[in-house]
């Protein structure tokens, strides 16, 4: 197979974003391992890195690397869909370095300075936004995120405007604009804790169970179009139905966070009913992915990318759909709210839906960015092994945390008299926490295998690697 | 399996369903948020938010307490729920506990020492006292949180 570079030279800015995403991903997992150990060996790393600092680094790295992944994916996808060069590759590159520097400085700030000192140094008194879960970033970082997002959106919006407008790029744009606009609520922090929490969910829930699903849907649709060759009309229709269901269920589904934080009681009905329907779009994504693979019109040589795409649709359904459903009804959530069940859901859902879709996109795009249609069979084999090791590792983690959560509910929440205290309960969960460590360590090993697969040389060569005939089946 | 394609259901219909459905539910959501805003002051006993409560909330935030604890069930799951710590432990215990950290008990989870002044400790306790009086629909199920 001859060398096949990217269609549009400006797509190559995506490479920077993908490399940064994977580096930050690795750091996230290392901190995750440390946190898992702190659950078992309470004083591990204390006082150098207390649990709250490590956790903030773990969750913020996740958000930042997924944003790097989304932006890289957009820089790759949008020119190809719009059939034109990126509006400004220079801007894309400048924003990359700004975002990376701001992100790195923020993480260093978290680790090097006590949080209260960091708040003081960064002008938190001007506008108090820090110290709320996932939105811990100092004010300059938050402002920086807005500036980077605006520049990025300007760049890709201009590209779409001057080129071909496809459903995929349109949905991606809506998702990204929604993401950026909702982030503005991170600047809203009323003195009243109930209102603070309500607006906080506008960012957190309407990201992951709203706008991000648009991004997820469009990235998945893009990878499926490329790897299966199924007609765009069919894929677009699926995409619109999926994102319609995502927002129809997900917007009022926000109510499942409003049960017990001081909001009116009717949210228990609204939240239960609509969030119980939230698995539907994820189930449709699974059916969609399998259906497209079944109707594929060609055998794309990049089977690893297809595996990530299909895997994303399945694990996304399990993590976001099924594990979300098990604790979303308000009478159940009354007992599970803020327990390890929530942690189990959070881990499996983020991995299945968002980590895997970014990895699917990287898996599809990176070989092309490196001048080949697909990696050699050896590289793909290693990548597919890493898929299974990471996915099974995450599965073990999620099951272990679910076990921990059920036991926690049983000991600490259910008894009406003589309930066990929080810390005594934690001592009873150690078996599950060790099991979670085993899952976490295997996830790290899978990640190392994944990263190694980039260094297994060679492009796909049909004479060596097999039948990459890209055959067109009967229509 | 292919009902989406083979029926008369077109891409345009799917797109309209997306735009129409989303707009409708966004409007319903906004309506419910406005209604909630109207009810929150009474449900949260908002007139009891004194300067001390506000100062306490700021201490809560700038010490990143949410990085280990939950507050009304939200936060990290490493350390106890504090939305009802006021009725569970009482003000004096809370202050003594914070002052005594870290315990340095080997192998146990450790809480940092924040070197609060007495005034700051009082503010933090006021914030936790006010929080414990929010109408949370009877959550948590028992005093252990």
Coordinates of C-alpha atoms in Angstrom, one line a residue:
Chain A
X1 CA 0.0 0.0 0.0
X2 CA 1.4 3.4 -1.0
X3 CA 2.0 6.1 1.5
X4 CA -1.2 8.0 2.1
X5 CA -0.8 11.2 4.0
X6 CA -3.6 13.3 5.5
X7 CA -6.0 14.8 3.0
X8 CA -5.5 18.3 4.4
X9 CA -2.2 19.4 5.7
X10 CA -3.7 21.4 8.5
X11 CA -5.2 18.3 10.0
X12 CA -1.8 17.5 11.4
X13 CA -2.2 19.9 14.3
X14 CA -4.3 17.2 15.8
X15 CA -1.2 15.2 16.4
X16 CA 0.0 17.6 19.1
X17 CA -3.3 17.4 20.9
X18 CA -3.4 13.6 20.8
X19 CA 0.1 13.3 22.1
X20 CA -0.6 15.7 24.9
X21 CA -3.9 13.9 25.7
X22 CA -2.2 10.6 26.1
X23 CA 0.6 12.0 28.2
X24 CA -1.9 13.6 30.6
X25 CA -4.0 10.4 30.5
X26 CA -1.0 8.5 31.7
X27 CA -0.4 10.9 34.6
X28 CA -4.1 10.7 35.5
X29 CA -3.8 6.9 35.9
X30 CA -0.6 7.2 38.0
X31 CA -2.5 9.5 40.4
X32 CA -5.5 7.1 40.3
X33 CA -3.2 4.3 41.5
X34 CA -1.9 6.5 44.4
X35 CA -5.5 7.3 45.4
X36 CA -6.5 3.7 45.4
X37 CA -3.6 3.0 47.7
X38 CA -4.6 5.8 50.0
X39 CA -8.0 4.1 50.5
X40 CA -6.1 1.2 51.9
X41 CA -3.0 2.7 53.4
X42 CA -4.5 5.9 54.8
X43 CA -1.2 7.7 55.4
X44 CA 0.4 6.9 52.1
X45 CA 2.1 10.0 50.7
X46 CA 0.8 12.1 53.6
X47 CA 1.6 14.9 54.3
X48 CA 3.3 15.4 50.9
X49 CA 0.3 14.7 48.7
X50 CA -2.9 14.4 50.8
X51 CA -5.9 12.6 49.2
X52 CA -7.7 15.8 48.3
X53 CA -4.8 17.1 46.3
X54 CA -4.2 13.8 44.5
X55 CA -7.9 13.5 43.7
X56 CA -8.1 17.0 42.3
X57 CA -5.1 16.2 40.1
X58 CA -6.7 12.9 39.0
X59 CA -10.1 14.4 38.1
X60 CA -8.7 17.6 36.5
X61 CA -6.3 15.7 34.4
X62 CA -9.2 13.6 33.1
X63 CA -11.1 16.6 32.1
X64 CA -8.2 18.4 30.6
X65 CA -7.0 15.4 28.6
X66 CA -10.5 14.6 27.3
X67 CA -10.7 18.3 26.2
X68 CA -7.3 17.9 24.4
X69 CA -8.8 14.7 22.8
X70 CA -12.0 16.5 21.8
X71 CA -10.1 19.4 20.3
X72 CA -7.6 17.2 18.5
X73 CA -10.5 15.1 17.2
X74 CA -12.2 18.3 16.0
X75 CA -9.0 19.6 14.3
X76 CA -8.7 16.3 12.5
X77 CA -12.4 15.8 11.6
X78 CA -13.6 19.2 10.7
X79 CA -11.2 19.9 7.7
X80 CA -12.0 16.4 6.4
X81 CA -15.8 16.9 6.7
X82 CA -15.7 20.5 5.4
X83 CA -13.3 19.5 2.7
X84 CA -11.1 22.5 3.2
X85 CA -8.0 23.5 5.2
X86 CA -8.4 24.6 8.7
X87 CA -9.2 28.3 9.0
X88 CA -5.9 29.0 11.0
X89 CA -3.5 26.2 11.8
X90 CA -1.3 28.8 13.5
X91 CA -4.0 29.7 15.9
X92 CA -4.6 26.0 16.6
X93 CA -1.0 25.5 17.4
X94 CA -0.7 28.6 19.5
X95 CA -3.8 27.6 21.6
X96 CA -2.3 24.2 22.0
X97 CA 0.8 25.6 23.8
X98 CA -1.3 28.1 25.8
X99 CA -3.6 25.3 27.0
X100 CA -0.8 22.9 27.8
X101 CA 1.1 25.5 29.7
X102 CA -2.0 26.7 31.6
X103 CA -2.9 23.1 32.4
X104 CA 0.7 22.2 33.5
X105 CA 1.0 25.3 35.7
X106 CA -2.4 24.5 37.3
X107 CA -1.3 21.0 38.2
X108 CA 2.0 22.2 39.5
X109 CA 0.1 24.7 41.6
X110 CA -2.2 22.0 43.0
X111 CA 0.9 20.0 44.1
X112 CA 3.4 22.6 45.1
X113 CA 1.3 25.1 47.1
X114 CA -1.4 24.5 49.8
X115 CA -4.8 25.0 48.2
X116 CA -5.7 28.0 50.4
X117 CA -2.4 29.7 49.4
X118 CA -3.1 29.0 45.7
X119 CA -6.5 30.6 46.1
X120 CA -4.9 33.6 47.7
X121 CA -2.1 33.9 45.0
X122 CA -4.5 33.6 42.1
X123 CA -7.1 36.2 43.1
X124 CA -9.9 33.9 44.3
X125 CA -11.1 36.8 46.4
X126 CA -11.9 38.8 43.2
X127 CA -14.4 36.1 42.2
X128 CA -14.8 33.1 44.4
X129 CA -15.0 30.1 42.2
X130 CA -12.5 27.6 43.6
X131 CA -13.0 24.6 45.9
X132 CA -15.9 23.0 44.2
X133 CA -15.6 19.5 43.0
X134 CA -14.1 19.3 39.4
X135 CA -14.1 23.1 39.2
X136 CA -11.1 23.6 41.5
X137 CA -9.2 25.5 38.9
X138 CA -7.9 28.9 40.0
X139 CA -9.6 31.9 38.4
X140 CA -6.8 32.6 35.8
X141 CA -7.0 29.0 34.6
X142 CA -10.8 29.2 34.3
X143 CA -10.4 32.4 32.3
X144 CA -7.7 30.8 30.2
X145 CA -10.0 27.9 29.4
X146 CA -12.7 30.3 28.2
X147 CA -10.1 32.1 26.0
X148 CA -8.8 28.8 24.5
X149 CA -12.3 27.6 24.0
X150 CA -13.3 30.7 22.2
X151 CA -10.3 30.7 19.9
X152 CA -10.8 27.0 19.2
X153 CA -14.5 27.5 18.4
X154 CA -13.8 30.4 16.2
X155 CA -11.2 28.4 14.3
X156 CA -13.4 25.4 13.6
X157 CA -16.6 27.3 13.1
X158 CA -14.9 29.4 10.4
X159 CA -13.6 26.2 8.8
X160 CA -17.1 24.7 8.7
X161 CA -18.6 28.0 7.4
X162 CA -16.3 28.2 4.5
X163 CA -16.6 24.5 3.6
X164 CA -19.0 21.6 3.2
X165 CA -21.5 21.4 6.1
X166 CA -22.2 17.8 7.1
X167 CA -24.4 16.6 9.9
X168 CA -21.4 15.2 11.7
X169 CA -19.5 18.5 11.8
X170 CA -22.7 20.4 12.7
X171 CA -23.5 18.1 15.6
X172 CA -19.8 18.3 16.8
X173 CA -20.0 22.1 16.6
X174 CA -23.2 22.2 18.6
X175 CA -21.7 19.9 21.2
X176 CA -18.5 22.0 21.5
X177 CA -20.3 25.3 21.7
X178 CA -22.7 23.9 24.3
X179 CA -19.7 22.7 26.3
X180 CA -18.1 26.1 26.2
X181 CA -21.2 28.1 27.1
X182 CA -22.1 25.8 30.0
X183 CA -18.6 26.2 31.4
X184 CA -19.5 29.8 32.0
X185 CA -21.7 28.6 34.9
X186 CA -18.4 27.6 36.7
X187 CA -18.1 31.4 37.4
X188 CA -21.5 31.3 39.3
X189 CA -21.0 30.5 42.9
X190 CA -23.8 31.9 45.1
X191 CA -23.4 32.1 48.9
X192 CA -26.4 29.9 49.2
X193 CA -25.1 26.3 49.0
X194 CA -28.3 25.0 47.4
X195 CA -28.1 27.5 44.6
X196 CA -24.3 26.9 44.3
X197 CA -24.9 23.2 43.9
X198 CA -27.8 23.7 41.4
X199 CA -25.6 25.9 39.1
X200 CA -22.6 23.6 39.6
X201 CA -24.7 20.8 38.0
X202 CA -25.4 23.0 35.0
X203 CA -21.7 22.4 34.2
X204 CA -21.1 18.9 35.4
X205 CA -24.3 17.1 34.4
X206 CA -25.2 19.1 31.3
X207 CA -21.6 18.4 30.1
X208 CA -21.4 14.6 30.5
X209 CA -25.1 13.8 30.1
X210 CA -25.8 16.5 27.5
X211 CA -23.4 18.3 25.3
X212 CA -20.6 15.8 25.5
X213 CA -23.0 13.2 24.2
X214 CA -23.3 15.2 21.0
X215 CA -19.5 15.2 20.7
X216 CA -19.5 11.5 21.4
X217 CA -22.1 10.8 18.8
X218 CA -20.4 12.7 16.1
X219 CA -17.0 11.3 16.7
X220 CA -18.4 7.7 16.8
X221 CA -20.3 8.4 13.6
X222 CA -17.2 9.8 11.9
X223 CA -15.1 6.7 12.8
X224 CA -17.9 4.4 11.7
X225 CA -18.3 6.1 8.4
X226 CA -14.6 5.9 7.7
X227 CA -14.1 2.3 8.8
X228 CA -17.3 0.7 7.5
X229 CA -18.0 2.8 4.4
X230 CA -21.8 2.8 5.2
X231 CA -23.8 5.4 3.4
X232 CA -23.8 8.8 5.1
X233 CA -27.6 9.2 4.9
X234 CA -28.0 6.1 7.1
X235 CA -25.4 7.2 9.7
X236 CA -26.7 10.8 9.9
X237 CA -30.2 9.5 10.6
X238 CA -28.9 7.4 13.5
X239 CA -26.8 10.2 14.8
X240 CA -29.8 12.6 15.0
X241 CA -32.1 10.1 16.6
X242 CA -29.4 9.2 19.2
X243 CA -28.6 12.8 20.1
X244 CA -32.3 13.7 20.2
X245 CA -32.9 11.0 22.7
X246 CA -29.8 12.1 24.6
X247 CA -31.1 15.6 25.1
X248 CA -34.7 14.7 25.5
X249 CA -33.8 12.4 28.4
X250 CA -30.7 14.1 29.7
X251 CA -31.8 17.7 30.2
X252 CA -34.6 16.9 32.6
X253 CA -32.5 13.9 33.8
X254 CA -30.4 16.6 35.6
X255 CA -33.1 16.2 38.2
X256 CA -31.5 13.0 39.5
X257 CA -28.9 15.2 41.1
X258 CA -31.5 17.4 42.7
X259 CA -33.1 14.8 45.0
X260 CA -31.3 15.5 48.3
X261 CA -29.5 18.8 48.0
X262 CA -32.3 21.1 49.1
X263 CA -34.2 21.3 45.8
X264 CA -38.0 21.0 45.7
X265 CA -39.4 17.5 46.1
X266 CA -40.9 17.3 42.6
X267 CA -37.4 16.8 41.2
X268 CA -37.6 13.2 42.6
X269 CA -40.3 12.5 40.0
X270 CA -38.8 14.5 37.2
X271 CA -35.3 13.1 37.8
X272 CA -36.4 9.5 38.2
X273 CA -38.6 9.4 35.1
X274 CA -36.3 11.1 32.7
X275 CA -33.0 9.7 33.9
X276 CA -34.5 6.2 33.9
X277 CA -34.8 6.8 30.1
X278 CA -31.2 8.0 29.8
X279 CA -29.9 4.5 28.9
X280 CA -31.9 4.6 25.7
X281 CA -29.5 6.8 23.6
X282 CA -26.6 4.7 24.9
X283 CA -28.4 1.5 24.0
X284 CA -29.1 3.0 20.5
X285 CA -25.4 3.7 20.2
X286 CA -24.6 0.0 20.7
X287 CA -27.2 -1.1 18.2
X288 CA -26.0 1.6 15.8
X289 CA -22.3 0.5 16.0
X290 CA -23.1 -3.2 15.5
X291 CA -25.6 -2.5 12.8
X292 CA -23.0 -0.4 10.8
X293 CA -20.3 -3.0 11.2
X294 CA -22.8 -5.7 10.0
X295 CA -23.6 -3.5 6.9
X296 CA -20.0 -2.5 6.2
X297 CA -19.1 -2.0 2.6
X298 CA -15.5 -2.6 3.1
X299 CA -12.8 -4.2 5.3
X300 CA -10.8 -1.3 6.6
X301 CA -7.3 -2.4 7.5
X302 CA -7.5 -0.4 10.8
X303 CA -9.4 -3.0 12.8
X304 CA -8.1 -1.6 16.1
X305 CA -10.0 1.7 15.5
X306 CA -13.1 -0.3 14.8
X307 CA -12.6 -2.3 18.0
X308 CA -12.4 0.9 20.1
X309 CA -15.5 2.4 18.4
X310 CA -17.6 -0.7 19.0
X311 CA -16.1 -1.1 22.5
X312 CA -17.1 2.4 23.3
X313 CA -20.7 1.8 22.3
X314 CA -20.9 -1.3 24.5
X315 CA -18.9 -0.1 27.6
X316 CA -20.6 3.3 27.3
X317 CA -24.0 1.6 27.5
X318 CA -22.8 -0.5 30.5
X319 CA -21.2 2.3 32.4
X320 CA -23.4 5.3 31.6
X321 CA -26.6 3.4 30.8
X322 CA -26.8 0.4 33.1
X323 CA -24.6 1.5 36.0
X324 CA -26.4 4.9 35.9
X325 CA -29.8 3.3 35.9
X326 CA -29.1 1.0 38.9
X327 CA -28.9 4.0 41.3
X328 CA -30.9 6.7 39.5
X329 CA -34.4 6.1 40.8
X330 CA -34.9 8.4 43.9
X331 CA -36.0 5.6 46.3
X332 CA -32.7 3.7 45.5
X333 CA -30.6 6.9 45.3
X334 CA -31.8 7.7 48.8
X335 CA -29.5 4.9 50.0
X336 CA -26.8 5.0 47.4
X337 CA -26.3 8.8 47.1
X338 CA -22.6 9.6 47.7
X339 CA -21.6 6.0 48.2
X340 CA -19.0 3.9 46.4
X341 CA -21.8 2.9 43.9
X342 CA -21.5 6.4 42.5
X343 CA -17.7 5.9 42.2
X344 CA -18.3 2.7 40.3
X345 CA -20.7 4.4 37.8
X346 CA -18.4 7.4 37.4
X347 CA -15.4 5.3 36.5
X348 CA -17.1 2.9 34.1
X349 CA -19.1 5.6 32.4
X350 CA -16.2 8.0 31.8
X351 CA -14.1 5.2 30.5
X352 CA -16.7 3.6 28.3
X353 CA -18.2 6.8 26.8
X354 CA -15.5 9.4 26.7
X355 CA -12.1 7.8 27.1
X356 CA -12.9 5.1 24.6
X357 CA -14.3 7.5 22.0
X358 CA -11.2 9.6 22.2
X359 CA -9.0 6.5 21.9
X360 CA -11.1 5.3 18.9
X361 CA -10.5 8.7 17.2
X362 CA -6.8 8.6 18.0
X363 CA -6.6 5.0 16.9
X364 CA -8.2 5.9 13.5
X365 CA -6.4 9.3 13.0
X366 CA -2.9 8.7 14.3
X367 CA -1.8 6.2 11.6
X368 CA -3.1 8.6 8.9
X369 CA -1.3 11.5 10.6
X370 CA 1.8 9.4 10.5
X371 CA 1.4 8.8 6.8
X372 CA -0.3 5.4 6.6
X373 CA -3.8 4.0 6.3
X374 CA -3.3 1.8 9.2
X375 CA -0.6 0.4 11.5
X376 CA 1.1 -2.9 10.9
X377 CA -0.6 -6.1 12.1
X378 CA 1.9 -6.3 15.0
X379 CA 1.1 -2.8 16.2
X380 CA -2.6 -3.4 15.9
X381 CA -2.4 -6.7 17.8
X382 CA -0.7 -5.0 20.7
X383 CA -3.2 -2.2 20.6
X384 CA -6.1 -4.7 20.6
X385 CA -4.5 -6.5 23.6
X386 CA -4.3 -3.2 25.4
X387 CA -8.0 -2.6 24.7
X388 CA -8.9 -5.9 26.4
X389 CA -6.5 -5.4 29.3
X390 CA -7.7 -1.9 30.0
X391 CA -11.4 -2.7 29.6
X392 CA -11.2 -5.8 31.8
X393 CA -9.2 -3.9 34.4
X394 CA -11.8 -1.1 34.4
X395 CA -14.6 -3.8 34.6
X396 CA -12.9 -5.3 37.7
X397 CA -12.6 -1.9 39.2
X398 CA -16.3 -1.1 38.6
X399 CA -17.5 -4.4 40.0
X400 CA -15.3 -4.0 43.0
X401 CA -16.5 -0.5 43.7
X402 CA -20.1 -1.7 43.2
X403 CA -19.5 -4.5 45.8
X404 CA -18.0 -1.9 48.1
X405 CA -21.0 0.4 47.6
X406 CA -23.6 -2.3 48.2
X407 CA -21.9 -3.3 51.5
X408 CA -21.5 0.3 52.5
X409 CA -25.2 0.9 51.9
X410 CA -26.0 -2.3 53.9
X411 CA -23.9 -1.4 56.9
X412 CA -24.0 2.4 57.0
X413 CA -27.2 3.5 55.3
X414 CA -29.9 0.9 55.7
X415 CA -30.0 0.3 59.5
X416 CA -32.5 2.6 61.2
X417 CA -30.8 2.0 64.6
X418 CA -27.2 1.1 65.3
X419 CA -25.9 2.0 61.8
X420 CA -22.1 1.6 61.4
X421 CA -20.1 4.9 61.3
X422 CA -18.5 5.9 58.0
X423 CA -14.9 5.1 59.1
X424 CA -15.9 1.7 60.6
X425 CA -17.7 0.9 57.4
X426 CA -14.6 1.7 55.4
X427 CA -12.7 -0.9 57.3
X428 CA -15.2 -3.5 56.2
X429 CA -14.7 -2.6 52.5
X430 CA -11.0 -3.4 52.4
X431 CA -11.4 -6.6 50.4
X432 CA -13.2 -4.6 47.6
X433 CA -10.6 -1.8 47.7
X434 CA -7.8 -4.4 47.2
X435 CA -9.8 -5.8 44.3
X436 CA -10.2 -2.3 42.9
X437 CA -6.4 -1.9 43.1
X438 CA -5.9 -5.1 41.1
X439 CA -8.3 -3.7 38.4
X440 CA -6.4 -0.4 38.5
X441 CA -3.0 -1.9 38.2
X442 CA -4.1 -4.0 35.2
X443 CA -5.6 -0.8 33.7
X444 CA -2.1 0.8 34.0
X445 CA -0.5 -2.2 32.4
X446 CA -3.0 -2.1 29.6
X447 CA -2.2 1.6 29.2
X448 CA 1.5 0.9 29.0
X449 CA 0.8 -1.8 26.3
X450 CA -1.3 0.8 24.5
X451 CA 1.4 3.4 24.5
X452 CA 4.0 0.8 23.4
X453 CA 1.9 0.0 20.4
X454 CA 2.8 3.4 19.0
X455 CA 6.4 2.3 18.9
X456 CA 5.8 -1.0 17.1
X457 CA 7.0 0.1 13.7
X458 CA 5.7 -0.2 10.2
X459 CA 2.6 0.6 8.2
X460 CA 0.0 -1.8 7.1
X461 CA 1.2 -3.7 4.1
X462 CA -1.2 -6.0 2.5
X463 CA 1.6 -8.3 1.2
X464 CA 2.8 -8.8 4.8
X465 CA -0.2 -8.1 7.0
X466 CA -2.9 -9.8 5.0
X467 CA -5.9 -9.0 2.9
X468 CA -6.3 -5.3 3.0
X469 CA -8.1 -5.3 -0.3
X470 CA -10.7 -2.7 0.8
X471 CA -13.1 -4.7 -1.2
X472 CA -16.4 -3.1 -2.1
X473 CA -19.2 -5.6 -1.4
X474 CA -22.4 -5.7 -3.3
X475 CA -24.3 -2.6 -2.6
Chain B
X1 CA -32.8 -3.8 13.3
X2 CA -33.1 -1.5 10.4
X3 CA -36.4 0.2 11.3
X4 CA -34.7 3.6 11.1
X5 CA -33.8 3.1 7.5
X6 CA -36.5 0.9 6.0
X7 CA -39.6 2.8 7.3
X8 CA -40.6 6.2 6.0
X9 CA -38.5 7.8 8.7
X10 CA -36.2 10.2 7.0
X11 CA -33.1 12.1 8.1
X12 CA -35.1 15.3 8.1
X13 CA -37.6 13.9 10.5
X14 CA -34.8 12.7 12.8
X15 CA -33.2 16.2 12.7
X16 CA -36.6 17.9 13.5
X17 CA -37.0 15.5 16.4
X18 CA -33.6 16.5 17.7
X19 CA -34.2 20.3 17.4
X20 CA -37.9 20.2 18.5
X21 CA -37.3 17.8 21.3
X22 CA -34.3 19.6 22.7
X23 CA -35.9 23.0 22.5
X24 CA -39.0 21.8 24.2
X25 CA -37.1 20.2 27.1
X26 CA -34.7 23.1 27.5
X27 CA -37.7 25.4 28.0
X28 CA -39.3 23.0 30.5
X29 CA -36.0 22.8 32.3
X30 CA -35.7 26.6 32.5
X31 CA -39.2 26.8 33.8
X32 CA -38.5 24.3 36.5
X33 CA -35.3 26.1 37.5
X34 CA -37.1 29.4 37.8
X35 CA -39.7 27.7 40.0
X36 CA -36.9 26.1 42.1
X37 CA -35.2 29.4 42.5
X38 CA -38.4 30.7 44.0
X39 CA -38.6 27.9 46.5
X40 CA -35.0 27.6 47.5
X41 CA -34.9 30.6 50.0
X42 CA -37.5 29.0 52.1
X43 CA -36.2 25.4 51.8
X44 CA -32.7 26.5 52.7
X45 CA -33.6 29.0 55.4
X46 CA -31.8 31.6 53.4
X47 CA -32.4 34.5 55.8
X48 CA -30.2 32.6 58.3
X49 CA -27.2 33.0 55.9
X50 CA -25.2 35.3 58.2
X51 CA -21.7 36.8 57.3
X52 CA -20.3 34.0 59.5
X53 CA -22.0 31.3 57.2
X54 CA -20.6 33.1 54.1
X55 CA -17.1 33.2 55.6
X56 CA -17.4 29.6 56.6
X57 CA -18.4 28.5 53.1
X58 CA -15.3 30.3 51.8
X59 CA -13.1 28.4 54.2
X60 CA -14.8 25.2 53.2
X61 CA -14.0 26.0 49.6
X62 CA -10.5 27.3 49.9
X63 CA -9.3 24.3 52.0
X64 CA -10.7 22.0 49.3
X65 CA -12.7 20.0 51.9
X66 CA -14.8 18.5 49.1
X67 CA -11.7 16.7 47.9
X68 CA -12.1 14.2 50.7
X69 CA -15.6 14.7 52.3
X70 CA -19.1 14.7 50.9
X71 CA -21.5 17.6 51.6
X72 CA -25.1 16.6 51.1
X73 CA -23.8 13.5 49.4
X74 CA -21.6 15.3 46.9
X75 CA -17.8 15.3 46.8
X76 CA -15.2 12.6 47.4
X77 CA -16.0 9.4 49.3
X78 CA -12.8 9.2 51.3
X79 CA -14.0 10.9 54.5
X80 CA -17.4 11.2 56.3
X81 CA -20.4 13.2 55.1
X82 CA -20.5 16.6 56.7
X83 CA -23.9 17.9 55.8
X84 CA -25.2 16.5 59.1
X85 CA -22.0 16.5 61.1
X86 CA -23.4 19.3 63.3
X87 CA -26.2 17.3 64.8
X88 CA -24.0 14.2 64.8
X89 CA -21.0 15.6 66.7
X90 CA -21.9 19.1 67.9
X91 CA -19.9 22.3 67.6
X92 CA -17.3 21.7 70.3
X93 CA -16.3 18.2 69.0
X94 CA -16.0 19.6 65.4
X95 CA -13.6 22.3 66.5
X96 CA -11.6 20.1 68.7
X97 CA -11.3 17.5 65.9
X98 CA -10.1 20.0 63.3
X99 CA -7.5 21.4 65.8
X100 CA -6.2 17.9 66.6
X101 CA -5.4 16.9 63.0
X102 CA -3.5 15.1 61.7
X103 CA -3.8 12.1 64.1
X104 CA -0.6 10.5 62.8
X105 CA -2.0 7.1 63.6
X106 CA -0.1 4.7 61.4
X107 CA -2.0 3.4 58.4
X108 CA -5.1 5.5 59.1
X109 CA -6.4 8.2 56.8
X110 CA -5.0 11.6 57.6
X111 CA -6.6 15.0 57.5
X112 CA -4.3 18.0 57.2
X113 CA -3.8 20.7 59.8
X114 CA -5.2 24.0 58.6
X115 CA -4.1 26.2 61.4
X116 CA -7.5 28.0 61.7
X117 CA -8.0 30.8 64.1
X118 CA -10.8 30.6 66.7
X119 CA -12.8 33.0 64.6
X120 CA -12.4 30.8 61.5
X121 CA -13.4 27.7 63.4
X122 CA -16.5 29.4 64.6
X123 CA -17.3 30.5 61.0
X124 CA -16.8 27.0 59.7
X125 CA -19.1 25.6 62.4
X126 CA -21.7 28.2 61.5
X127 CA -21.6 27.1 57.9
X128 CA -22.0 23.5 58.9
X129 CA -24.8 24.3 61.3
X130 CA -26.7 26.3 58.6
X131 CA -26.1 23.5 56.1
X132 CA -27.5 20.9 58.4
X133 CA -30.8 22.7 58.5
X134 CA -31.4 22.6 54.7
X135 CA -34.5 20.7 53.7
X136 CA -32.9 17.7 52.0
X137 CA -36.0 15.5 51.8
X138 CA -34.9 13.6 54.9
X139 CA -31.5 12.6 53.5
X140 CA -29.3 11.0 54.8
X141 CA -31.3 8.0 56.0
X142 CA -29.6 8.0 59.4
X143 CA -27.3 10.1 61.5
X144 CA -24.1 8.3 60.3
X145 CA -24.5 10.1 56.9

